[in-house]
Structure formats: C-alpha cells, structure tokens
Coordinates of C-alpha atoms in Angstrom, one line a residue:
X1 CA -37.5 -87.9 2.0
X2 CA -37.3 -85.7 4.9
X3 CA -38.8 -82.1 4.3
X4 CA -35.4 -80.0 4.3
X5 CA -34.7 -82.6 1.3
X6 CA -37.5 -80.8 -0.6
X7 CA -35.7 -77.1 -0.2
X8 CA -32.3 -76.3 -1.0
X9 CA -32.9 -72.9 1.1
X10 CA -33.4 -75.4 4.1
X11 CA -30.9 -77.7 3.5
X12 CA -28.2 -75.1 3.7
X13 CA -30.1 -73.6 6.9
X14 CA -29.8 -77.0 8.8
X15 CA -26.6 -78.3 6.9
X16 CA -24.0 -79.4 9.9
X17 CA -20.4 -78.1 9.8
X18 CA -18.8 -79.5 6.5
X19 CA -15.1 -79.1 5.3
X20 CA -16.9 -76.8 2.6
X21 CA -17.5 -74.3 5.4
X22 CA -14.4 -74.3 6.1
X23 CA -12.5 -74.0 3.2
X24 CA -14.8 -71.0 2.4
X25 CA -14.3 -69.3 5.6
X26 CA -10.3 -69.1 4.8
X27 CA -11.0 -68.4 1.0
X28 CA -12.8 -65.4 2.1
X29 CA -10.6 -64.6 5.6
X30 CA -7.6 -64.3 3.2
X31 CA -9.0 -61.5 1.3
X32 CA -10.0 -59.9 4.2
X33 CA -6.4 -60.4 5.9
X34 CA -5.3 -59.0 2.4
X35 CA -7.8 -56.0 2.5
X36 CA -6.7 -55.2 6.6
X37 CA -2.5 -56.0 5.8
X38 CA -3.1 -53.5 2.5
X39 CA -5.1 -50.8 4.8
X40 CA -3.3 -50.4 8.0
X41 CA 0.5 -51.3 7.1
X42 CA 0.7 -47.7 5.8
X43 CA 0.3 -46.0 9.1
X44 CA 3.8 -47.8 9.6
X45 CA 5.6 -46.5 6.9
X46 CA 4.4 -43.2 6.8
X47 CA 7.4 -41.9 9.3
X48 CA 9.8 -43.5 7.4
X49 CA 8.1 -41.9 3.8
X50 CA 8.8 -38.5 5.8
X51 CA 12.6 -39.2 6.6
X52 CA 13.4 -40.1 3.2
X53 CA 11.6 -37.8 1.5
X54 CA 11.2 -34.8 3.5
X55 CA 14.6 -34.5 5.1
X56 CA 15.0 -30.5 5.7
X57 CA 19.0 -30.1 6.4
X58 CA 19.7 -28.5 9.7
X59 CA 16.9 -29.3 10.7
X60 CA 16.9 -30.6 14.6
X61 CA 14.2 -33.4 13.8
X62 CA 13.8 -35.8 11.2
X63 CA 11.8 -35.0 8.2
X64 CA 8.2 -35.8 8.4
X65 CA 5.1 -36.1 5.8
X66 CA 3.3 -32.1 5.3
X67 CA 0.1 -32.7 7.4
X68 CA -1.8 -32.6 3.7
X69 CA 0.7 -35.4 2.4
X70 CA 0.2 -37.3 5.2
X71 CA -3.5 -37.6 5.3
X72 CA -4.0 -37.9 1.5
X73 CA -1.4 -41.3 1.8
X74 CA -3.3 -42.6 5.0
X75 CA -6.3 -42.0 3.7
X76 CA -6.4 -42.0 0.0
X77 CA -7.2 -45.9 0.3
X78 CA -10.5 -45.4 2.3
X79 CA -11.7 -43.0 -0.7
X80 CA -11.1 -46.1 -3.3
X81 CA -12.7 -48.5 -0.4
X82 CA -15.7 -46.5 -0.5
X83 CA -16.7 -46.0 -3.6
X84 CA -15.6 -50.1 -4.6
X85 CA -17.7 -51.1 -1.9
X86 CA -21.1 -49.6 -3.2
X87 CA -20.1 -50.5 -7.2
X88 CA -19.4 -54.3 -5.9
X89 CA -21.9 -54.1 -3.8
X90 CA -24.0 -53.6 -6.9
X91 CA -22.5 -54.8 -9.2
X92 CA -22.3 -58.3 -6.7
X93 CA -27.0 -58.4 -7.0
X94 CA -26.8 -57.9 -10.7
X95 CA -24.2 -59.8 -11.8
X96 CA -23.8 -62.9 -9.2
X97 CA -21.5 -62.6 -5.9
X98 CA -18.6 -65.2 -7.6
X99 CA -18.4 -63.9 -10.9
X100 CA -17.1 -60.3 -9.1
X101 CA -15.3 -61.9 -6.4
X102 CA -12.1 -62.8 -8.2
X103 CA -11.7 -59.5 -10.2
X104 CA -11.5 -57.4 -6.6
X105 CA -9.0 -60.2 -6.0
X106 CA -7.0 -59.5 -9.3
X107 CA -7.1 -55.8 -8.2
X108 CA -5.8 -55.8 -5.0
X109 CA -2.6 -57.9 -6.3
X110 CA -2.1 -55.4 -8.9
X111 CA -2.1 -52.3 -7.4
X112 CA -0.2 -53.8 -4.1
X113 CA 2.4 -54.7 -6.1
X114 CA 2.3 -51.3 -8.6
X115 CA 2.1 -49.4 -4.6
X116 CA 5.5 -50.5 -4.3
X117 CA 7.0 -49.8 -7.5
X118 CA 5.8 -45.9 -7.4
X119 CA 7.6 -43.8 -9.6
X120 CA 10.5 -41.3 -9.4
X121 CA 12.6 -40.4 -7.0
X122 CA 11.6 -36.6 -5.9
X123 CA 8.9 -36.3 -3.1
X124 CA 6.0 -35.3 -5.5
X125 CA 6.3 -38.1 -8.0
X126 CA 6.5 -40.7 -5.3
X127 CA 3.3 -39.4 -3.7
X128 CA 1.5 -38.5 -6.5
X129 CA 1.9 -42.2 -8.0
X130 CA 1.8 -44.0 -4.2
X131 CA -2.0 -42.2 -3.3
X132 CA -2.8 -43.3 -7.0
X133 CA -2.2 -47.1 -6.4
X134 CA -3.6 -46.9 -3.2
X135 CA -7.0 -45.4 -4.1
X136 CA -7.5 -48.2 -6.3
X137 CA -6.1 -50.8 -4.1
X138 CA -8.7 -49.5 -1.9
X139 CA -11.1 -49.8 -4.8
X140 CA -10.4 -54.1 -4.8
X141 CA -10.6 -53.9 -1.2
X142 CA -14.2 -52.4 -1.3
X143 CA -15.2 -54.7 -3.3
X144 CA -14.1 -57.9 -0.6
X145 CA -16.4 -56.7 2.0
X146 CA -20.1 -56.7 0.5
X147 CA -19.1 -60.1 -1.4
X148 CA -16.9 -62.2 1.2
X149 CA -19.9 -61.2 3.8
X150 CA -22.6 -61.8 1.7
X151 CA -21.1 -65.1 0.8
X152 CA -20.7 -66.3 3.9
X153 CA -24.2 -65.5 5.0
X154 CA -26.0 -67.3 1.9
X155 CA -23.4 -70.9 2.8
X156 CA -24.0 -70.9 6.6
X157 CA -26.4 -73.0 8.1
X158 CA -28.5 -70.4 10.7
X159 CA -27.2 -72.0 13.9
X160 CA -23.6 -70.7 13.6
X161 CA -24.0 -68.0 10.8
X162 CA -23.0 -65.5 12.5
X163 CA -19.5 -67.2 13.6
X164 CA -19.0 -67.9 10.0
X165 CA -19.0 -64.5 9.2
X166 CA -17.4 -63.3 12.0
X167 CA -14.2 -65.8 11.6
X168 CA -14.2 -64.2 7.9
X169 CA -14.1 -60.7 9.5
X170 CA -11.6 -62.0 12.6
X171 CA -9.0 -62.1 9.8
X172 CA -8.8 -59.0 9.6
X173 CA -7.0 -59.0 13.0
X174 CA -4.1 -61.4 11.6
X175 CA -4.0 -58.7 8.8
X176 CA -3.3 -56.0 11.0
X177 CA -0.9 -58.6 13.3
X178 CA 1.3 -59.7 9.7
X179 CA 1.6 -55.8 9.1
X180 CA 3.2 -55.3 12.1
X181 CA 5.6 -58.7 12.2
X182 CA 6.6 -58.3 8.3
X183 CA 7.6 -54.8 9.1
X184 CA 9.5 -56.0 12.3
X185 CA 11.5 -58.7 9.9
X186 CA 12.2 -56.1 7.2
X187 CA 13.5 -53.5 9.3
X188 CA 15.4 -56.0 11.4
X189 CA 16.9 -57.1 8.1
X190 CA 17.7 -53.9 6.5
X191 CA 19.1 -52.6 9.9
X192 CA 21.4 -55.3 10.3
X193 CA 22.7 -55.2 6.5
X194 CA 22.8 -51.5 6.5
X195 CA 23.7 -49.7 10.0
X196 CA 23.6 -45.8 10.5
X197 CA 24.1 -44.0 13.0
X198 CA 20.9 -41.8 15.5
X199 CA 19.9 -38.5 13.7
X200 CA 20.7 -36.6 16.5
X201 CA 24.4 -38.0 15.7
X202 CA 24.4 -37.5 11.8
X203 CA 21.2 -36.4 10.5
X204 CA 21.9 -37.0 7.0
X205 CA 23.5 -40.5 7.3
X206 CA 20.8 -41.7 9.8
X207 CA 19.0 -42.4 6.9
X208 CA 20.6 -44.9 4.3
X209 CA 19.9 -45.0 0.7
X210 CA 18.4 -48.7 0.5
X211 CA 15.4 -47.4 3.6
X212 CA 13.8 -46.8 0.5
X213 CA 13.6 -50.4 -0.6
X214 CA 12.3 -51.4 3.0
X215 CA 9.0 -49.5 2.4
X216 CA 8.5 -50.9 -1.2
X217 CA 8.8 -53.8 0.1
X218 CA 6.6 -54.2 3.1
X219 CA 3.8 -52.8 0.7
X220 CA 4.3 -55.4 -2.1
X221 CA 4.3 -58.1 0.4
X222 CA 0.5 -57.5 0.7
X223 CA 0.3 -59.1 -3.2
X224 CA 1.2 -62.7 -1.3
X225 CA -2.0 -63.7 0.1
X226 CA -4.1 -62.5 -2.2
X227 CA -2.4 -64.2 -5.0
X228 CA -2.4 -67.3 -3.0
X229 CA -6.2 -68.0 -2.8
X230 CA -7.0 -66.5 -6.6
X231 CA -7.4 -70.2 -7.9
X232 CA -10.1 -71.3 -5.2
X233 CA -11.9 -68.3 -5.2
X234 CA -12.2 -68.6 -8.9
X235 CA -13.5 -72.0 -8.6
X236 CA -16.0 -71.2 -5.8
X237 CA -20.0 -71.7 -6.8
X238 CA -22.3 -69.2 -6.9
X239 CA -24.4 -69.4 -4.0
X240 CA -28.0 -70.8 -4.3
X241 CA -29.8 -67.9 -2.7
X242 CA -28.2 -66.1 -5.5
X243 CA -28.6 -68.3 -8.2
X244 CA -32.2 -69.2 -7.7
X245 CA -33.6 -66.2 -5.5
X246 CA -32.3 -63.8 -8.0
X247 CA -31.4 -65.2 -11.4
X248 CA -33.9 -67.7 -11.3
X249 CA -31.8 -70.6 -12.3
X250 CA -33.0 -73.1 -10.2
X251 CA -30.9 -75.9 -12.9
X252 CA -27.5 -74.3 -11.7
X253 CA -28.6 -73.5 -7.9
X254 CA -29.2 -77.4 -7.9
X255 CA -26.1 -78.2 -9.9
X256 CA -24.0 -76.0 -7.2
X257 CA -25.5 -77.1 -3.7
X258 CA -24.9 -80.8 -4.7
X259 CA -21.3 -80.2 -4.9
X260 CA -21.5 -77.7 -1.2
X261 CA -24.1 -80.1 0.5
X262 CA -22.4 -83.3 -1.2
X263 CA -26.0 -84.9 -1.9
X264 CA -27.7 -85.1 -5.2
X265 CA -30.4 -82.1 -5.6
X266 CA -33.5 -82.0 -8.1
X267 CA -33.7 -78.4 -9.9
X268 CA -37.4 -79.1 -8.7
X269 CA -36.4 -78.3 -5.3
X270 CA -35.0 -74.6 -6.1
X271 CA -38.2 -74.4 -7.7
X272 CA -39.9 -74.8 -4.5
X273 CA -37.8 -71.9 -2.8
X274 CA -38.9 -69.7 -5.7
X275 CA -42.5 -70.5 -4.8
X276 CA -42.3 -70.3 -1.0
X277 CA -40.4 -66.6 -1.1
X278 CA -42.2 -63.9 -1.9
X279 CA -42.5 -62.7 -5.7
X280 CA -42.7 -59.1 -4.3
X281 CA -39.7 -57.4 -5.3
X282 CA -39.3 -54.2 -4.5
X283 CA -36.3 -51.9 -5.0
X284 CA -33.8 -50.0 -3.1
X285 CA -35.8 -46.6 -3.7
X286 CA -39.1 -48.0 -3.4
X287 CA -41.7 -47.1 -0.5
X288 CA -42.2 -50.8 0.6
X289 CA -37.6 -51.1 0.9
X290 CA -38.9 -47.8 3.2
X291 CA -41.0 -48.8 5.6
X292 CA -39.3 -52.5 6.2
X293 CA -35.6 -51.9 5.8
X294 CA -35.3 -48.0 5.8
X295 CA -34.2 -47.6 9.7
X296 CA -32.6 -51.0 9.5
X297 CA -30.1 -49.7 7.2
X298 CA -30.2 -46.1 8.8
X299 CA -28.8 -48.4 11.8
X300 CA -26.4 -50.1 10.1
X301 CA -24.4 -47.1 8.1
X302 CA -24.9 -45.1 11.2
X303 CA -23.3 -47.5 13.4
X304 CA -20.3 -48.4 10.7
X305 CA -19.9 -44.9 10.8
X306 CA -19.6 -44.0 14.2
X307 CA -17.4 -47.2 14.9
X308 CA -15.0 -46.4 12.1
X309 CA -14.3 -42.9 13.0
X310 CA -12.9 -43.9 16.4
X311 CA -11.6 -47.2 15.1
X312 CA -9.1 -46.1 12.1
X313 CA -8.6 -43.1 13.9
X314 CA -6.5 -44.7 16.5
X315 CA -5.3 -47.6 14.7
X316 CA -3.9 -45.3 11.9
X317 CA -2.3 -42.7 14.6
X318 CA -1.2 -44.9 17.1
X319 CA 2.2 -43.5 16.5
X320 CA 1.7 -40.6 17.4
X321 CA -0.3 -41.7 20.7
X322 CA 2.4 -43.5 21.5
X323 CA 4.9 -40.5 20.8
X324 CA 2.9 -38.4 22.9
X325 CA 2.8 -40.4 25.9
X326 CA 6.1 -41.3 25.2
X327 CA 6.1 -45.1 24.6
X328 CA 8.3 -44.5 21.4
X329 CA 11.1 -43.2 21.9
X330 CA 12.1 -39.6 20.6
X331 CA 12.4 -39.9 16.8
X332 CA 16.2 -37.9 16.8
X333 CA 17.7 -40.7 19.0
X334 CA 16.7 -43.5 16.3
X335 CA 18.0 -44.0 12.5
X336 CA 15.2 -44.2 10.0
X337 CA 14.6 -47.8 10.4
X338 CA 15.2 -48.3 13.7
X339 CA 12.3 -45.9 13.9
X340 CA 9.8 -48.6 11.5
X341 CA 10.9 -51.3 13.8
X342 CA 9.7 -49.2 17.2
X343 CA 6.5 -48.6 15.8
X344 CA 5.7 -51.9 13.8
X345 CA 6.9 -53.2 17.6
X346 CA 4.1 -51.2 19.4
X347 CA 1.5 -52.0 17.0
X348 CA 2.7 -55.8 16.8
X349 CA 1.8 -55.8 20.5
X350 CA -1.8 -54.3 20.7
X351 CA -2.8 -56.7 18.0
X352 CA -1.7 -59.4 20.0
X353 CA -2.8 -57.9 23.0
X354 CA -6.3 -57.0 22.3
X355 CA -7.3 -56.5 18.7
X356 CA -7.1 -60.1 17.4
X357 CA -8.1 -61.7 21.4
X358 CA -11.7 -59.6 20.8
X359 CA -12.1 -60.7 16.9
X360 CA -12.2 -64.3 18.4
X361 CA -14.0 -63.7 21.5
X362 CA -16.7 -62.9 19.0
X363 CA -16.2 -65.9 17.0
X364 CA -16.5 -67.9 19.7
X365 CA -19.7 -66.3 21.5
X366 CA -21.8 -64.3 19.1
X367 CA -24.0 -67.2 17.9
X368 CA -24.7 -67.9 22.3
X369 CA -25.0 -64.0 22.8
X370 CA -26.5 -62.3 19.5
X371 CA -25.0 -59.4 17.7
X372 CA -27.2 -56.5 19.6
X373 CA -25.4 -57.8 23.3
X374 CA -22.0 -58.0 21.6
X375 CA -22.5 -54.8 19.5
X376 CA -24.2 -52.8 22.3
X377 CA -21.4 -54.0 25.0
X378 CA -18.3 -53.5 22.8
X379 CA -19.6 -49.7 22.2
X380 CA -20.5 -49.6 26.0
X381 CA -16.8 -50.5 26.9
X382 CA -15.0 -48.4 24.4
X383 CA -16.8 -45.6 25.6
X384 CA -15.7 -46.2 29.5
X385 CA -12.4 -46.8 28.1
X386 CA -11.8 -44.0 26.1
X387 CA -12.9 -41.8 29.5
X388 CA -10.6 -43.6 31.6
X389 CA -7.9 -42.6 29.0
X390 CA -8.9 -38.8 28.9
X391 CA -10.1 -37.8 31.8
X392 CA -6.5 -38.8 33.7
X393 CA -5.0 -37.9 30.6
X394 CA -1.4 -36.2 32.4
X395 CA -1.6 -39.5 34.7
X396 CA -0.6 -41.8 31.7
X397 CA 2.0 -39.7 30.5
X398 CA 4.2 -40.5 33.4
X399 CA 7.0 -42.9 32.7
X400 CA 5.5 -44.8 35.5
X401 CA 2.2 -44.7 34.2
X402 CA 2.8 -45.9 30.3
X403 CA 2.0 -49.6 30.7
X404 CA -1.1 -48.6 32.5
X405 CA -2.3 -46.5 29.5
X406 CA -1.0 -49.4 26.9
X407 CA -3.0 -51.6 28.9
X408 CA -5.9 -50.0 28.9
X409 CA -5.9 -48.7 25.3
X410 CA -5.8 -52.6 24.3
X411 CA -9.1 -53.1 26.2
X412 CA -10.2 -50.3 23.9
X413 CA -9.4 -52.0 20.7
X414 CA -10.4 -55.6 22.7
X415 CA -14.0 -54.1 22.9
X416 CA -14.0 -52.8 19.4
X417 CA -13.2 -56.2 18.3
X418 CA -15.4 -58.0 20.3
X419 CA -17.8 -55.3 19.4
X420 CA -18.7 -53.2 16.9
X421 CA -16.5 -53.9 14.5
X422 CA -17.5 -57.7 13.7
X423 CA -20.7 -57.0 14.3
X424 CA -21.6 -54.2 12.0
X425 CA -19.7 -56.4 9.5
X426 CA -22.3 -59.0 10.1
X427 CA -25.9 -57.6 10.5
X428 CA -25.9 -56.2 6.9
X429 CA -25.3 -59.4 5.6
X430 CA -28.1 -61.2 7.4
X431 CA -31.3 -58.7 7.5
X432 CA -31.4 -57.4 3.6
X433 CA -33.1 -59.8 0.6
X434 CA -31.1 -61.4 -1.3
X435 CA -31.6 -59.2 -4.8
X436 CA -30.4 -56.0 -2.5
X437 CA -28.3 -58.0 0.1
X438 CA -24.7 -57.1 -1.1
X439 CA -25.9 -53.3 -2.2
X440 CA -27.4 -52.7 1.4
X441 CA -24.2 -54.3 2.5
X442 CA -21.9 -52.2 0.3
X443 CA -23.7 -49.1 1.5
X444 CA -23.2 -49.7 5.4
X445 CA -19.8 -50.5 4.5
X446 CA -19.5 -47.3 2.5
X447 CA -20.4 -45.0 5.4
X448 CA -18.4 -47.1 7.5
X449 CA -15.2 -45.8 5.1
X450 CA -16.9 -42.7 4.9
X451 CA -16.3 -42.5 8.7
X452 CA -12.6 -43.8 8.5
X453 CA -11.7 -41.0 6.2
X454 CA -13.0 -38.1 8.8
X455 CA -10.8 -40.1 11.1
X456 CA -8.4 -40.8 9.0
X457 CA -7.8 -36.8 7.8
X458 CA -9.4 -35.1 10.8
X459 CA -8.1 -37.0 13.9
X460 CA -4.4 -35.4 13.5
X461 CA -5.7 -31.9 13.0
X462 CA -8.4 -32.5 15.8
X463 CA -5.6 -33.4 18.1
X464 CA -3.6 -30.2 17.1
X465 CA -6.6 -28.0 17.5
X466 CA -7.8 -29.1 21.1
X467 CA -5.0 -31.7 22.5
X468 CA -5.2 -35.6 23.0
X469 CA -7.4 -35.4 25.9
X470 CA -10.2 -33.8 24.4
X471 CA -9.8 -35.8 21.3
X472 CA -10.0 -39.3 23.5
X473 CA -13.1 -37.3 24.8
X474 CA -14.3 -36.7 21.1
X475 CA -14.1 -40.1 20.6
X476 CA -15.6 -41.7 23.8
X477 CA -18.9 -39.3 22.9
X478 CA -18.8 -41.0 19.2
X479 CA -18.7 -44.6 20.8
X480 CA -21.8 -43.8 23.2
X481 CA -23.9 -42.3 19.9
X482 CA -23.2 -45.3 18.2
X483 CA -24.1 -47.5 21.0
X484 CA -27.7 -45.4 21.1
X485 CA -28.3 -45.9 17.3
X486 CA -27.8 -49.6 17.6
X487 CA -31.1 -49.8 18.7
X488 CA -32.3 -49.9 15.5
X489 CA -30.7 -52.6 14.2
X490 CA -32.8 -56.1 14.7
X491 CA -31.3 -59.0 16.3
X492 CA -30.8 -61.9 13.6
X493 CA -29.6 -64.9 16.0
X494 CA -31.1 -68.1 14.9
X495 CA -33.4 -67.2 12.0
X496 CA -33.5 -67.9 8.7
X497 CA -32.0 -65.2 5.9
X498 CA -35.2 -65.3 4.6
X499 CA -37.4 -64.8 7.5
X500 CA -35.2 -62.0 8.3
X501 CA -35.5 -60.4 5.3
X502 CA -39.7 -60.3 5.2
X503 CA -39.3 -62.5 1.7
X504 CA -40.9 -65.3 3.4
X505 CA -42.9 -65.9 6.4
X506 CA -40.8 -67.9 9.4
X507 CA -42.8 -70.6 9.1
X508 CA -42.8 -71.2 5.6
X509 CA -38.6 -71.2 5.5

C-alpha cells in the first residue's frame, strides 16, 4: 500500500480532480453567488426606494433616500455580515463546518424573501422593517464566507487549492452580474406593462403605483439559489481535517473520505494524522497563536480591510459615479423604472467587462503565480488606476471622454478581481490550524466588512466634503497601504494545510 494510503491528510493533498470537487466547488459558489446577488443588488434599488418613497411635490428632481436612510439601507447588511462572520466563524471550530453550513443557508432564504415583503406603506415603516431583514440577511451571509472557504481548503488536493477556492469566490462575480440582468428583466417588464411618462413631464405620474412591486421583487429573487442547493449542502460530509484534527473521530473522518476519495479507508489511518500533527494546541489568545500567526492575521484583516473600503465603496456608488460623469442620464428625463433599468444597465456592463473577467483570471492562474504576486499586482494596478481616474479627473467628464473613464474604471474592478479580493478570501483559509481555521477566517472577513461599512456610510459623505477627485485619490492611497501590508502575509502555493499551519513539520505531512 503506497504511503498516502496510510494518511487520509495525504490522500486528500495528492487526490486528482474528482467530480466530488466539483460538485463542491458549485455547492459552495452558489451561496456565495447568493451572498454577492443579496449584497450588492441594493445599490440598484436604492433610487427607485427614493422615488417612491420620498417624492417631495414641486419638487424639480425626483425624490431621493435622506443621506442617513440611504447609508443605513446600503449598509445595514455589512453590520449583520460582520458580526455572522466571527459567530460562524466560531461557532464553524466548535461545532463542525457542515453542521453550520446549512443554517446560514436557511437564513439567507428567509430573510431574502421577508426583505421583500417589508411592512407598511409610509416611508418609515418600510425602512425600518427593510434595514431589519437585511441586517440579518447579512447575518446568513457572514456565516457563508469562513465555512464555504474553509471547506474548500480542507477538500482540495494542495496542487490546485487555491483555484478551488478561488472558483468558490469567482461566484461572487456572477452574483453581482445576475443582480444587474434580473433587474434589467424586471424593469424591462414592469416598464412595458406599465408606461409613464419622464418626471420632468409629470412628476407625480412618472412614478406608477406597481414600481413598488419591482423592488420587492428583485430582492426576493435572491431566495432562488440559495434554496436551490439547500438539499446538497445538507448532505455534504464533514471534512476530515475537521473531523479527526479537531473532534478526534478518526471512525467518522474515515467513514467520510471513503465516500469523497471513493476508496475504502481504515479509521487506523486518521489515527495516524492525529499522531503525526502536533498535540500542541494552543488558543487564539495564547502567546504561542502570538508569535506564529499574530502578524499573519494582522496581514490578513488589514489587507481585507483596506481592499473592502475601496471595493464596496465603488461598487455600491457606482450610480452616482456614473451620474457625475454623466454616463446616466439626468434622473428628471427618466420615469422611475426607466431609471432601475439605466443603472442595472451600467452595472450589468462592468461586471461583464471587468469584475467577473479578473475573478477567473485568478482561477485560472493563482495556483502557477501564488497569491502574494496576484494580491500584490492587483493592489499595484488599482492604485495606478485609481490615479489615472483622479488626477485627469475634468478630462473624463467630457462627453467625449466617458467611454475612456468606463474603460478604465473596469481595469480597476479587473485588478480588484484578479487581485485582492480573491486572494484575501483565500490566504485565511490556508495559513491557520484547523481548530482556529474558520475563527481566524471569520475575523479577516470581519474587518474586511468592517471596511465595507466605512465605505459603505462614509464614501457618499467623503465625496460631498472634498469632491470625486480627491475621493478617487482617497482611495488610490488606501489601495497602495494595502499593497505595503501584504507583505506580511506568507505565500501558501504548493504546501500542505498542515505544514502551513506549524501543526506539522513539511516533511512529516
């Protein structure tokens, strides 16, 4: 029997690509595309929550969310993300990663659908019962990103690990792309059904009483693939690095891996993992967690952090970039859903054009590059392209001009993509052991929220207080200190999760 045979730990390290792999990669992708379709389709409503709900008669412009109002519904989600992220993330080393992973699931199909139905009719009710379903949609959501990574990690054989994970994260980018194109279909729909007339021509019938299905609607559509992949998440294993690492059930971890590595395993050999990784186990607060991971998960929160300020910043208020450079066209000359349809249209076409292109470039390239390279690039080119943006700021806004800046904005979210933001989805779930591998991972992904909600509530008042330009500059600065703190993050291609994490020796794994 050849030695891997001996180790179940091995035999997952060196296991080729099986249909196993595959399945998992989509069970886990489609509570990501979930998480990113739930997160992001509200920056597309939000104008059309402002019209219906905020209509000020006599007014010369459409009604708009109160700046509070608007932050609180863009950003209420992040604040449920955050705090679900570190309770999974816990609750995901104590418990088991599967026996968690279909409750966040069960979650974030309830509270899409409640998101829709929020109660009342008058603008305070609505609000008031929207940012509550929303924080704790946002609490399900937290809960996908420690478990789906960590998930991933413990399956993947070390040779393509990292595209494993990263094709988890990638659909993320589809998320974002289905926000926009449902959005598109609805509004299409609703316009054609129900025309009005341009608010600039009759201000109060530009908006017609059924736009306030079309929101509802889009939001509960989010439910769809989340309830679609409930029944073969439920019947996923728990993973052996779990099972016999942590609750020391080396019967089950066998029991399991014959079924993922389709061979039949002896509990005897989960046994031997137990002897060859260390017994030291030290905890999150401990000295020893200190000196080995302590600046290995300073690099990874910090990085997150950075990343998500300038990443949901502009994905949440690309309206308004595009208002102010004048890609959208003046909100009076549009009914309330022919506004939806503009915007879901200009988002719908930087997914295509560079936020789902980069999530696959990393796919494709991060297990022949590493993560630092990819990481340490991506931040390099959203910081040049950020400059380019602000520095010939008035040059863009020139009718002329536009596609230039659209073209070059895409690069930014491109390099994000293939970048940053797959990668500091990935690292956490390599470099931690496995007792403290979903916390450490719920924490990076914590102050990576943490960072979405001062973009998410700061980047529109930023942007009145000193202009677009100096934001974009704001946020090119962010993207360079990022770049500098991923130096403290070590590079995890092709090694083991255990000779990453110090619990064994690389020769021993």
């Amino acid at each position: 029997m050849a030695k891997q045979e001996h180790s179940i730990l091995e035999a997952l390290d060196v296991k080729k690509v099986t249909w196993y792999h595959v399945t998992t990669v989509i069970i886990s992708g489609m509570g990501f595309f979930t998480d990113s379709y739930d997160l992001f389709v509200i920056s597309l409503v939000t104008k059309l929550l402002g019209r219906i709900y905020y209509h000020n008669p006599g007014s010369s412009s459409p009604g708009s969310l109160p700046d509070g109002i608007s932050a609180a519904v863009s950003g209420v989600a992040f604040a449920g993300t955050f705090i679900g992220q570190i309770f999974f993330g816990c609750l995901g080393d104590k418990l088991g990663r599967k026996r968690v992973y279909g409750l966040t699931l069960v979650i974030m199909t309830v509270c899409s659908i409640c998101s829709g139905f929020s109660l009342g009719s008058d603008p305070k009710t609505v609000m008031v019962t929207l940012c509550f379903f929303r924080f704790w949609l946002g609490f399900g959501i937290g809960g996908d990103y420690p478990l789906s990574a960590t998930i991933m990690s413990e399956y993947a054989n070390k040779s393509t690990r990292g595209a494993f994970i990263a094709a988890v994260f990638a659909m993320q980018g589809f998320g974002i792309l289905a926000a926009g194109c449902v959005s598109l279909l609805v509004s299409a729909i609703f316009d054609h059904q129900f025309p009005s007339p341009a608010y600039m021509v009759d201000p109060a019938a530009s908006t017609v009483p059924q736009a306030d299905y079309v929101w509802r609607i889009i939001l509960m559509l989010g439910a769809v693939p989340a309830l679609l992949t409930y029944y073969w998440r439920a019947k996923m294993p728990e993973t052996a690095r779990y099972t016999s690492l942590v609750a020391k059930d080396p019967e089950k971890a066998a029991s399991d891996m014959s079924k993922v590595l389709d061979v039949d395993i002896e509990a005897g050999f989960a046994k031997n993992d137990q002897a060859r990784v260390s017994s030291d186990e030290f905890g999150l607060f401990s000295k020893k967690f200190l000196r080995r991971h302590g600046l290995h998960l300073l690099g990874t929160a910090t990085t997150w952090f950075l990343l998500d300020i300038a990443f949901y910043s502009q994905n949440l208020f690309q309206k308004d970039i595009f208002t102010t450079i004048g890609w959208l066209p003046s909100a009076k000359t549009m009914n309330a859903i022919q506004e939806l349809y503009q915007i879901a249209k200009a988002q719908t076409l930087i997914a295509l054009c560079g936020t789902v292109p980069g999530y696959w470039f990393t796919v494709a390239l991060i297990d022949w590059m590493g993560r630092f390279k990819i990481q340490v690039l991506g931040f390099s080119f959203m910081t040049a392209c950020l400059i380019g943006l602000a520095i010939p700021y008035h040059h863009w806004t020139l009718p002329h001009n536009r596609i230039g800046f659209v073209v070059l904005y895409s690069l930014t979210f491109f390099f994000c993509n293939f970048g940053p933001n797959a990668t500091t989805f990935i690292v956490p779930a390599e470099i931690f052991p496995a007792r403290l591998r979903a916390t450490c991972h719920g924490i990076s992904a914590a102050s990576g929220k943490a960072g979405a909600m001062v973009g998410s509530f700061g980047f529109a008042a930023l942007v009145k207080a000193v202009g677009m330009r100096t934001t974009l500059l704001i946020m090119a600065g962010i993207s360079f200190v990022g770049l500098l703190f991923s130096f403290l993050v070590p590079e995890p291609n092709g090694k083991s999760l255990e000779e990453l994490s110090g619990e064994a020796e690389p020769e021993k794994i």
